[in-house]
Coordinates of N, CA and C in Angstrom, one line a residue:
Chain A
S529 N 13.1 9.9 29.2 CA 13.3 9.0 27.9 C 11.8 8.3 27.4
Q530 N 11.4 8.3 26.4 CA 10.1 7.7 25.8 C 10.7 5.8 25.5
T531 N 9.8 5.1 25.8 CA 9.9 3.8 25.5 C 8.5 2.8 24.9
I532 N 8.9 2.2 24.3 CA 7.5 1.6 23.7 C 7.9 0.1 24.0
H533 N 6.6 -0.9 24.5 CA 6.8 -2.3 24.6 C 5.7 -2.7 24.2
Q534 N 5.5 -3.7 23.6 CA 4.7 -4.4 23.4 C 4.5 -5.7 23.5
W535 N 3.6 -6.5 23.6 CA 3.6 -8.3 24.1 C 2.5 -8.7 23.7
P536 N 2.0 -9.7 23.2 CA 3.4 -11.1 23.7 C 4.1 -10.7 22.2
A537 N 5.7 -11.3 22.6 CA 6.6 -11.5 21.9 C 6.2 -12.0 20.9
T538 N 5.5 -13.3 21.0 CA 5.6 -14.5 20.0 C 4.0 -15.1 20.7
L539 N 3.1 -16.0 19.4 CA 1.9 -15.7 20.1 C 1.9 -17.0 18.5
V540 N 1.1 -18.5 19.4 CA 0.4 -19.5 18.4 C -0.6 -19.4 18.7
Q541 N -1.2 -18.7 17.6 CA -2.8 -19.7 17.8 C -3.7 -20.2 17.1
P542 N -4.6 -20.8 17.5 CA -5.5 -21.9 16.2 C -6.2 -20.9 15.1
V543 N -6.9 -21.1 14.0 CA -7.6 -20.3 13.3 C -9.0 -20.5 14.1
G544 N -9.6 -19.4 13.8 CA -10.9 -19.2 14.9 C -10.7 -18.8 16.2
S545 N -9.6 -18.5 16.7 CA -8.9 -18.2 18.3 C -9.0 -16.7 18.0
P546 N -9.6 -15.9 19.6 CA -9.2 -14.4 19.5 C -7.9 -13.9 19.6
L547 N -7.8 -12.6 19.5 CA -6.3 -12.5 19.8 C -6.5 -11.0 20.1
S548 N -5.3 -10.6 21.4 CA -5.0 -9.4 21.6 C -3.7 -9.2 21.8
L549 N -3.3 -8.0 20.9 CA -2.1 -7.6 21.2 C -1.9 -6.3 21.9
E550 N -1.0 -6.1 23.1 CA -1.1 -4.7 23.7 C 0.4 -4.3 23.3
C551 N 0.2 -3.0 23.6 CA 1.2 -2.0 23.3 C 1.3 -0.3 23.9
T552 N 2.4 -0.3 25.1 CA 2.0 1.1 25.9 C 3.3 1.9 25.6
V553 N 3.1 3.1 25.8 CA 4.4 3.9 25.6 C 4.2 4.4 26.8
E554 N 5.8 4.8 27.2 CA 6.0 5.8 28.6 C 6.8 6.9 27.9
G555 N 7.1 8.0 28.8 CA 7.7 9.2 28.5 C 7.4 10.2 28.1
T556 N 5.9 10.0 27.2 CA 5.2 11.0 26.6 C 3.9 11.0 26.9
S557 N 3.6 11.9 26.0 CA 1.9 12.2 26.2 C 1.3 12.9 24.8
N558 N -0.2 12.5 24.7 CA -0.8 12.2 23.5 C 0.2 12.0 22.1
P559 N 0.8 10.9 22.2 CA 1.4 10.3 20.6 C 0.5 10.1 19.6
N560 N 1.0 10.2 18.8 CA 0.3 9.3 17.9 C 0.6 7.8 17.7
L561 N -0.2 6.7 17.3 CA 0.0 5.4 17.7 C -0.6 4.5 16.5
Y562 N 0.5 3.3 16.7 CA 0.3 3.0 15.0 C 0.3 1.4 15.3
W563 N -0.2 0.8 14.3 CA 0.1 -1.0 14.3 C 0.3 -1.2 12.7
Y564 N 1.5 -1.5 12.5 CA 1.8 -2.2 11.5 C 1.9 -3.6 11.4
R565 N 1.7 -4.1 10.0 CA 2.3 -5.7 9.9 C 3.5 -5.8 8.6
Q566 N 4.1 -6.8 9.1 CA 5.1 -7.6 8.2 C 4.5 -9.1 7.7
A567 N 4.4 -9.1 6.8 CA 4.0 -10.6 6.3 C 5.2 -11.1 5.7
A568 N 5.6 -12.4 5.5 CA 6.3 -12.9 5.1 C 6.6 -12.5 3.4
G569 N 7.7 -11.6 3.3 CA 8.5 -11.6 2.2 C 7.4 -10.1 1.5
R570 N 6.7 -9.3 2.5 CA 6.5 -7.8 2.1 C 6.8 -7.1 3.3
G571 N 6.9 -5.8 2.9 CA 7.2 -4.9 3.3 C 6.1 -4.2 4.8
L572 N 6.0 -3.2 5.2 CA 5.5 -2.9 6.3 C 4.4 -2.1 6.1
Q573 N 3.1 -2.8 6.2 CA 1.9 -2.3 6.1 C 1.2 -1.9 7.1
L574 N 0.5 -0.5 6.6 CA 0.5 0.2 8.1 C -1.3 -0.8 8.4
L575 N -1.8 -0.8 9.0 CA -3.4 -1.3 9.8 C -3.8 -0.7 10.2
F576 N -3.2 0.8 11.7 CA -4.4 1.5 12.1 C -3.2 2.4 12.5
Y577 N -3.9 3.7 12.5 CA -3.4 4.6 13.6 C -4.4 5.2 14.3
S578 N -4.0 5.6 15.2 CA -4.7 7.0 16.4 C -4.1 8.0 17.1
V579 N -5.1 9.0 17.0 CA -4.6 10.6 17.0 C -4.6 11.0 18.3
G580 N -5.5 10.3 19.0 CA -5.9 10.4 20.4 C -6.9 9.4 20.9
I581 N -7.3 9.4 22.2 CA -8.1 8.1 22.8 C -9.3 8.2 21.9
G582 N -9.4 6.9 21.7 CA -10.9 6.7 20.9 C -10.7 6.7 19.8
Q583 N -9.6 7.7 19.1 CA -9.7 7.8 17.7 C -9.1 6.7 17.0
I584 N -9.5 5.8 16.2 CA -9.3 5.1 15.3 C -9.2 4.7 13.5
S585 N -8.2 5.3 13.2 CA -8.2 4.8 11.6 C -7.7 3.5 10.7
S586 N -8.1 3.3 10.3 CA -7.9 1.9 9.3 C -7.5 2.0 8.1
E587 N -6.4 1.1 7.8 CA -6.2 1.7 6.6 C -6.0 0.5 5.6
V588 N -6.5 -0.4 5.9 CA -7.0 -1.7 5.3 C -8.0 -2.4 5.7
P589 N -9.4 -3.2 5.2 CA -10.2 -3.6 5.3 C -9.8 -5.2 5.8
Q590 N -10.0 -5.4 6.9 CA -9.4 -6.8 7.6 C -10.3 -7.4 8.5
N591 N -9.6 -8.4 9.0 CA -10.1 -9.0 10.1 C -9.7 -8.6 11.7
L592 N -9.1 -7.6 11.3 CA -8.7 -7.1 12.6 C -9.3 -5.8 13.1
S593 N -9.3 -5.4 14.6 CA -9.1 -4.3 15.3 C -8.6 -3.4 16.1
A594 N -8.7 -2.4 16.2 CA -8.3 -1.9 17.2 C -8.7 -0.9 18.2
S595 N -8.1 -0.2 19.1 CA -8.7 0.2 20.4 C -7.4 1.2 21.2
R596 N -8.3 2.3 21.5 CA -7.0 3.3 22.5 C -8.1 3.9 23.6
P597 N -7.9 2.5 24.6 CA -8.4 2.8 25.8 C -7.9 3.9 26.7
Q598 N -6.8 4.4 26.3 CA -6.4 5.3 27.3 C -4.8 5.9 26.2
D599 N -4.1 7.2 26.8 CA -3.8 8.1 26.0 C -2.7 7.2 25.6
R600 N -1.9 6.2 26.2 CA -0.7 5.7 25.8 C -0.8 4.2 25.7
Q601 N -1.9 3.7 25.2 CA -2.3 2.4 25.4 C -2.8 2.0 24.2
F602 N -2.3 1.3 22.8 CA -2.9 0.9 21.6 C -2.9 -0.7 21.8
I603 N -4.3 -1.5 21.5 CA -4.3 -2.5 21.4 C -4.8 -3.1 20.3
L604 N -4.5 -3.9 19.7 CA -4.6 -4.8 18.6 C -5.7 -6.5 18.8
S605 N -6.9 -6.3 18.0 CA -8.0 -7.4 18.2 C -7.9 -7.9 17.1
S606 N -8.8 -9.3 17.2 CA -9.0 -10.2 16.6 C -10.2 -10.8 17.4
K607 N -11.2 -11.3 16.7 CA -12.5 -12.0 17.3 C -12.2 -13.0 16.8
K608 N -11.9 -13.5 16.0 CA -11.9 -15.1 14.7 C -10.5 -14.6 14.1
L609 N -9.1 -15.6 14.5 CA -8.2 -15.3 13.7 C -8.4 -16.1 12.5
L610 N -7.7 -15.6 11.2 CA -7.9 -16.3 9.9 C -6.0 -16.8 9.6
L611 N -5.9 -17.6 8.8 CA -4.3 -17.8 8.2 C -3.7 -17.1 8.1
S612 N -4.2 -16.1 7.4 CA -3.5 -15.0 6.4 C -3.3 -13.9 7.6
D613 N -3.4 -13.9 8.9 CA -3.3 -13.0 9.8 C -2.1 -13.4 10.2
S614 N -1.7 -14.4 10.0 CA 0.5 -14.5 10.5 C 0.8 -13.1 10.0
G615 N 2.2 -13.2 10.4 CA 3.0 -11.9 10.3 C 3.9 -11.6 11.7
F616 N 4.0 -10.7 11.3 CA 5.3 -9.9 12.5 C 4.7 -8.3 12.5
Y617 N 4.2 -8.4 14.1 CA 3.1 -7.2 13.8 C 4.3 -6.1 15.2
L618 N 4.1 -4.9 14.7 CA 4.9 -3.7 15.2 C 4.0 -2.6 15.5
C619 N 3.8 -2.4 16.8 CA 3.5 -1.0 17.2 C 4.6 -0.2 17.1
A620 N 4.2 1.3 16.8 CA 4.7 2.1 16.5 C 4.4 3.6 17.4
W621 N 5.5 4.6 17.4 CA 4.6 6.2 17.8 C 5.5 7.3 17.4
S622 N 4.5 8.3 17.3 CA 5.3 9.5 17.0 C 4.7 10.8 17.4
R623 N 5.3 11.9 17.6 CA 5.1 12.7 18.2 C 3.9 13.4 17.6
S624 N 3.2 14.3 18.3 CA 1.8 14.3 17.4 C 1.9 15.5 16.6
R625 N 1.2 15.3 15.5 CA 1.4 16.4 14.3 C 3.0 16.2 13.9
N626 N 3.2 14.6 13.7 CA 4.6 15.1 13.4 C 5.1 14.2 12.1
T627 N 4.8 14.8 11.1 CA 5.1 13.7 9.8 C 6.9 12.7 9.7
G628 N 7.2 13.3 10.7 CA 8.7 12.3 10.8 C 9.1 11.3 11.3
E629 N 10.1 10.9 11.9 CA 10.6 9.1 12.9 C 9.2 9.0 13.4
L630 N 9.0 7.6 13.4 CA 8.3 6.9 14.4 C 9.3 5.9 15.1
F631 N 8.7 5.6 16.4 CA 9.7 4.7 17.4 C 8.7 3.5 17.1
F632 N 9.7 2.7 17.1 CA 8.7 1.1 17.0 C 8.9 0.4 18.2
G633 N 8.2 -0.3 18.6 CA 8.3 -1.5 19.6 C 9.0 -2.6 18.7
E634 N 9.2 -3.4 20.1 CA 10.1 -4.9 19.4 C 9.5 -5.5 18.5
G635 N 7.9 -5.6 18.5 CA 7.4 -6.6 17.6 C 6.5 -7.9 17.8
S636 N 5.5 -8.5 17.6 CA 4.9 -9.5 18.0 C 4.8 -10.7 17.0
R637 N 5.3 -11.6 17.1 CA 5.4 -12.7 16.4 C 4.3 -13.9 16.3
L638 N 3.2 -13.7 15.3 CA 1.8 -14.6 15.4 C 2.0 -15.6 14.5
T639 N 2.0 -16.5 15.1 CA 1.8 -17.8 13.8 C 0.2 -18.1 14.3
V640 N -0.5 -18.2 13.0 CA -2.1 -19.2 13.1 C -2.0 -20.3 12.6
L641 N -2.5 -21.4 13.1 CA -2.6 -22.6 12.5 C -3.4 -23.1 12.5
Chain B
D381 N -1.8 0.0 -4.2 CA -1.1 0.9 -5.4 C 0.2 1.2 -4.4
Q382 N 1.4 1.0 -4.9 CA 2.5 0.8 -4.1 C 2.9 2.3 -4.4
Q383 N 2.8 2.9 -3.2 CA 3.7 4.5 -3.4 C 5.1 4.7 -3.4
V384 N 5.6 3.4 -2.4 CA 7.0 3.9 -2.3 C 7.3 2.4 -2.6
K385 N 8.6 2.6 -3.4 CA 8.8 1.1 -4.1 C 10.3 1.1 -3.8
Q386 N 10.8 0.0 -3.4 CA 11.9 -0.7 -3.5 C 12.4 -1.7 -4.4
N387 N 12.6 -1.7 -5.4 CA 12.6 -2.2 -6.7 C 13.8 -3.6 -6.4
S388 N 14.7 -3.7 -5.2 CA 15.4 -4.7 -5.4 C 15.4 -5.8 -3.8
P389 N 15.1 -6.1 -4.2 CA 14.6 -7.1 -2.6 C 15.6 -7.7 -1.8
S390 N 17.0 -8.2 -2.5 CA 18.3 -8.3 -2.0 C 19.1 -7.6 -2.5
L391 N 20.4 -7.5 -1.7 CA 21.5 -6.5 -2.4 C 22.8 -7.5 -1.7
S392 N 23.9 -8.0 -1.9 CA 24.9 -8.3 -1.3 C 26.3 -7.9 -1.9
V393 N 27.0 -7.1 -0.6 CA 28.5 -6.3 -1.1 C 29.5 -7.3 -0.7
Q394 N 30.5 -6.8 -0.5 CA 31.9 -6.8 0.1 C 32.2 -6.3 0.9
E395 N 32.7 -6.6 2.3 CA 32.9 -5.5 3.0 C 33.9 -4.6 2.7
G396 N 33.6 -3.2 3.3 CA 34.9 -2.1 3.2 C 34.3 -1.5 1.4
R397 N 33.3 -2.1 0.7 CA 32.9 -1.8 -0.3 C 31.6 -0.7 -0.3
I398 N 31.1 0.2 -0.9 CA 30.2 0.6 -0.9 C 28.7 0.1 -1.6
S399 N 27.7 0.5 -0.1 CA 26.4 -0.4 -0.8 C 25.5 0.9 -1.3
I400 N 24.8 0.4 -2.0 CA 23.4 1.7 -2.6 C 22.4 0.6 -2.8
L401 N 21.6 1.4 -2.0 CA 19.9 1.3 -1.7 C 19.0 2.4 -2.4
N402 N 18.4 1.7 -3.3 CA 17.5 2.5 -4.1 C 16.3 2.7 -3.6
C403 N 15.5 3.5 -3.7 CA 13.9 3.8 -3.6 C 13.3 4.7 -4.3
D404 N 11.8 4.6 -4.8 CA 11.7 5.6 -5.9 C 10.3 5.6 -5.0
Y405 N 9.4 6.9 -5.4 CA 8.4 7.0 -4.8 C 7.1 7.6 -5.7
T406 N 5.6 7.6 -5.8 CA 4.7 8.5 -6.9 C 4.2 9.4 -7.0
N407 N 4.0 9.1 -5.4 CA 3.3 10.8 -4.6 C 4.1 12.0 -4.5
S408 N 3.5 12.9 -5.3 CA 4.4 14.1 -5.5 C 4.1 15.0 -4.1
M409 N 3.0 14.6 -3.3 CA 3.1 15.3 -2.1 C 4.2 15.0 -1.0
F410 N 4.9 13.8 -1.3 CA 5.5 13.3 0.0 C 6.9 14.4 0.1
D411 N 7.5 14.8 1.0 CA 8.3 15.8 1.2 C 9.2 15.7 2.5
Y412 N 9.5 14.5 2.9 CA 10.1 14.1 4.0 C 10.4 12.3 3.7
F413 N 11.5 12.0 3.8 CA 11.9 11.0 3.6 C 12.7 10.4 4.7
L414 N 12.8 9.0 5.0 CA 13.5 8.0 6.0 C 14.2 7.0 6.0
W415 N 15.0 6.4 6.1 CA 15.5 5.3 6.0 C 15.5 4.6 7.4
Y416 N 15.3 3.3 7.5 CA 14.8 2.4 8.6 C 16.1 0.8 8.5
K417 N 16.3 0.6 9.4 CA 17.0 -0.7 9.4 C 16.7 -1.5 10.2
K418 N 16.3 -2.9 9.9 CA 15.8 -3.6 10.5 C 16.5 -5.0 10.8
Y419 N 16.9 -5.4 11.6 CA 17.0 -7.0 12.0 C 16.0 -7.9 12.5
P420 N 15.7 -9.6 12.1 CA 15.3 -10.6 12.5 C 14.5 -10.1 13.7
A421 N 13.2 -10.2 13.6 CA 12.7 -10.6 14.9 C 13.0 -9.2 15.9
E422 N 13.1 -8.0 15.0 CA 13.2 -6.7 16.1 C 12.3 -5.8 15.4
G423 N 12.0 -4.8 15.6 CA 11.6 -3.7 15.2 C 12.5 -2.7 14.8
P424 N 12.1 -1.9 13.5 CA 13.2 -1.1 12.7 C 13.3 -0.3 13.4
T425 N 15.0 0.2 13.1 CA 15.7 1.4 14.0 C 15.1 2.4 13.1
F426 N 15.1 3.7 13.5 CA 15.6 5.0 12.5 C 17.3 5.2 12.1
L427 N 17.9 5.2 11.0 CA 18.7 5.6 10.3 C 19.0 7.1 9.9
I428 N 18.5 7.5 9.3 CA 18.9 8.6 8.7 C 17.6 9.7 8.3
S429 N 17.6 10.5 7.7 CA 16.4 11.3 6.9 C 16.8 12.2 6.4
I430 N 15.7 13.2 5.1 CA 16.2 13.7 4.5 C 14.8 14.6 4.0
S431 N 15.0 15.8 4.0 CA 13.7 16.8 3.6 C 13.5 17.3 2.3
S432 N 12.4 17.3 1.9 CA 12.5 17.8 0.2 C 13.3 18.9 -0.2
I433 N 13.8 19.7 1.0 CA 14.6 21.1 0.5 C 15.8 20.6 0.6
K434 N 16.2 19.6 0.6 CA 18.0 19.6 0.4 C 17.8 18.1 -0.7
D435 N 19.4 18.3 -1.0 CA 19.0 17.2 -2.2 C 20.3 15.6 -1.5
K436 N 20.7 16.0 -0.8 CA 21.6 15.2 0.2 C 21.6 15.6 1.4
N437 N 22.1 14.4 2.5 CA 22.4 14.3 4.2 C 23.3 13.0 4.3
E438 N 24.1 13.8 5.0 CA 25.2 12.4 5.4 C 25.3 12.6 6.9
D439 N 25.6 11.1 7.6 CA 25.3 11.0 8.9 C 26.6 10.3 9.1
G440 N 27.9 10.3 9.0 CA 28.8 9.3 9.4 C 29.3 8.6 8.0
R441 N 28.7 7.1 8.1 CA 29.1 5.9 6.8 C 27.6 6.3 5.7
F442 N 27.0 6.9 6.1 CA 25.4 6.7 5.5 C 25.7 8.4 5.1
T443 N 24.7 8.4 3.8 CA 24.4 9.4 3.3 C 23.3 9.0 2.3
V444 N 22.1 9.9 2.4 CA 21.3 10.0 1.7 C 21.1 10.7 0.7
F445 N 20.7 10.5 -0.8 CA 20.2 11.5 -2.5 C 19.0 11.4 -2.5
L446 N 18.8 12.8 -2.4 CA 17.4 13.1 -3.1 C 17.2 13.6 -4.2
N447 N 16.4 12.9 -5.5 CA 16.5 13.7 -6.9 C 15.0 13.9 -7.0
K448 N 14.2 14.9 -6.3 CA 13.2 15.3 -6.7 C 12.4 14.9 -8.0
S449 N 13.4 15.7 -8.9 CA 13.1 15.2 -10.3 C 12.5 14.1 -11.1
A450 N 13.2 13.2 -10.1 CA 13.2 12.0 -10.6 C 12.3 10.6 -9.6
K451 N 11.9 11.6 -8.4 CA 11.3 11.4 -7.5 C 12.3 9.9 -7.0
H452 N 12.7 10.0 -6.7 CA 14.1 8.8 -6.7 C 15.1 9.3 -5.4
L453 N 15.5 8.1 -4.3 CA 15.9 8.6 -3.4 C 17.5 7.5 -3.2
S454 N 18.1 7.5 -2.9 CA 19.3 6.6 -2.6 C 19.7 6.8 -1.4
L455 N 20.2 5.3 -0.5 CA 21.2 5.1 0.8 C 22.3 4.8 0.6
H456 N 23.1 5.6 0.3 CA 25.3 5.0 0.5 C 25.5 4.9 1.5
I457 N 25.6 3.5 1.9 CA 26.9 3.2 3.2 C 28.4 3.0 2.7
V458 N 28.9 4.0 3.0 CA 30.6 3.6 2.7 C 31.5 3.8 4.5
P459 N 32.6 3.0 3.9 CA 32.7 1.8 4.1 C 31.2 0.4 4.7
S460 N 31.0 -0.5 3.9 CA 29.8 -1.2 4.3 C 30.7 -2.3 5.3
Q461 N 30.0 -2.7 6.6 CA 30.7 -3.3 7.3 C 29.5 -4.7 7.5
P462 N 30.0 -6.2 8.1 CA 29.2 -6.8 8.3 C 27.9 -6.6 9.4
G463 N 27.9 -6.1 9.9 CA 27.1 -5.4 11.1 C 26.1 -4.5 10.4
D464 N 26.0 -3.9 9.3 CA 25.1 -3.6 8.3 C 24.5 -4.2 7.6
S465 N 24.6 -6.0 7.6 CA 23.4 -6.4 7.3 C 22.1 -6.6 7.5
A466 N 21.5 -6.4 7.3 CA 20.0 -6.0 7.7 C 18.9 -6.2 6.2
V467 N 17.9 -5.4 6.5 CA 16.9 -5.3 5.8 C 16.6 -3.8 5.7
Y468 N 16.6 -3.0 4.6 CA 16.8 -1.3 5.0 C 15.1 -1.0 4.4
F469 N 14.2 -0.4 5.1 CA 13.1 0.5 4.5 C 13.2 1.6 4.0
C470 N 12.8 1.6 2.7 CA 12.4 3.3 2.7 C 11.2 3.9 3.0
A471 N 10.9 5.2 3.3 CA 9.7 5.8 3.8 C 9.7 6.7 3.7
A472 N 8.5 7.6 3.3 CA 7.8 8.7 3.0 C 6.7 9.5 3.8
S473 N 6.5 10.8 3.9 CA 5.6 11.2 4.6 C 5.3 12.8 3.9
A474 N 3.9 13.4 4.0 CA 3.6 14.5 3.7 C 3.4 15.7 4.5
T475 N 4.3 16.6 4.4 CA 3.4 17.9 5.5 C 2.0 17.7 5.8
G476 N 1.7 17.6 7.6 CA 0.1 17.6 7.5 C -0.1 16.3 7.8
G477 N 0.6 15.1 7.0 CA -0.2 13.7 7.6 C 0.6 13.3 8.9
D478 N -0.4 12.4 9.5 CA 0.4 11.5 10.3 C 0.6 10.5 10.3
K479 N 1.3 10.1 8.9 CA 1.8 8.6 8.5 C 2.6 8.5 7.4
L480 N 3.7 7.4 7.9 CA 5.3 6.8 6.8 C 3.9 6.2 6.1
T481 N 4.6 6.1 4.5 CA 4.4 5.0 3.8 C 5.7 4.8 3.7
F482 N 6.0 3.2 4.0 CA 7.3 2.4 3.5 C 7.2 1.7 2.2
G483 N 8.3 1.5 2.0 CA 8.7 0.6 1.1 C 8.7 -0.9 1.2
T484 N 9.0 -2.5 0.7 CA 9.2 -3.3 0.4 C 10.6 -3.9 1.1
G485 N 11.1 -2.7 1.2 CA 12.6 -3.4 2.0 C 13.4 -4.1 0.9
T486 N 14.7 -3.8 1.3 CA 15.6 -4.3 0.4 C 16.7 -5.5 1.7
R487 N 16.9 -6.3 1.2 CA 17.7 -7.3 2.1 C 18.9 -7.2 1.6
L488 N 20.0 -6.4 2.8 CA 21.6 -6.3 2.5 C 22.3 -7.6 3.1
A489 N 23.6 -7.7 2.5 CA 24.4 -9.0 2.9 C 25.9 -8.4 2.7
V490 N 26.1 -8.0 3.8 CA 28.0 -7.5 3.7 C 28.3 -8.8 3.9
R491 N 29.5 -9.3 2.4 CA 30.3 -10.1 3.0 C 31.7 -10.0 3.6
P492 N 32.3 -10.6 4.6 CA 33.7 -10.6 5.2 C 34.4 -10.6 4.2

């Protein structure tokens, strides 16, 4: 069966510090991978998605970047965090060329102070 | 531009009664719709979906209705249970696309 894990689960970082959130998927190959953010009082905002290694599409201009160094690994990064980067970050995967169901990870709560 | 809208941020329902959550969309290219349920500090989990070739899909206590002409869908939960208390997200996608567009969510509270 397929599983998705992301870490760390909780992170408290000072403004200006770097960020690295990691996500891995097991039990499937060539998945589509996604990073979403749920900010306080808002819905799920798509940040990045990837259809293959090294292929990253950015949905929203921002202070964050994403990388996909391996088929089932997706990393969300920032060089210098802003207060507005605080939120609940969710990694998700779907079967390639599928516009249907997304499978989400457990989420990472980021607080920037 | 919010292409998928959930205009009710919250809903409170008595246990045993029906819960109706609404969702509107603006993109006529959307042809597949999903509902997700989310508990605090957890990732959303898939609940039920519907293709644009149907106007109703039922799964146990959950039924989704689609009105294509009105670009509106709704999720009915009957009977509602306290464990249904969560945030519900509506999502939509278009054939050939690689991503879902989510609404802002509706927080459902089912009172015992």
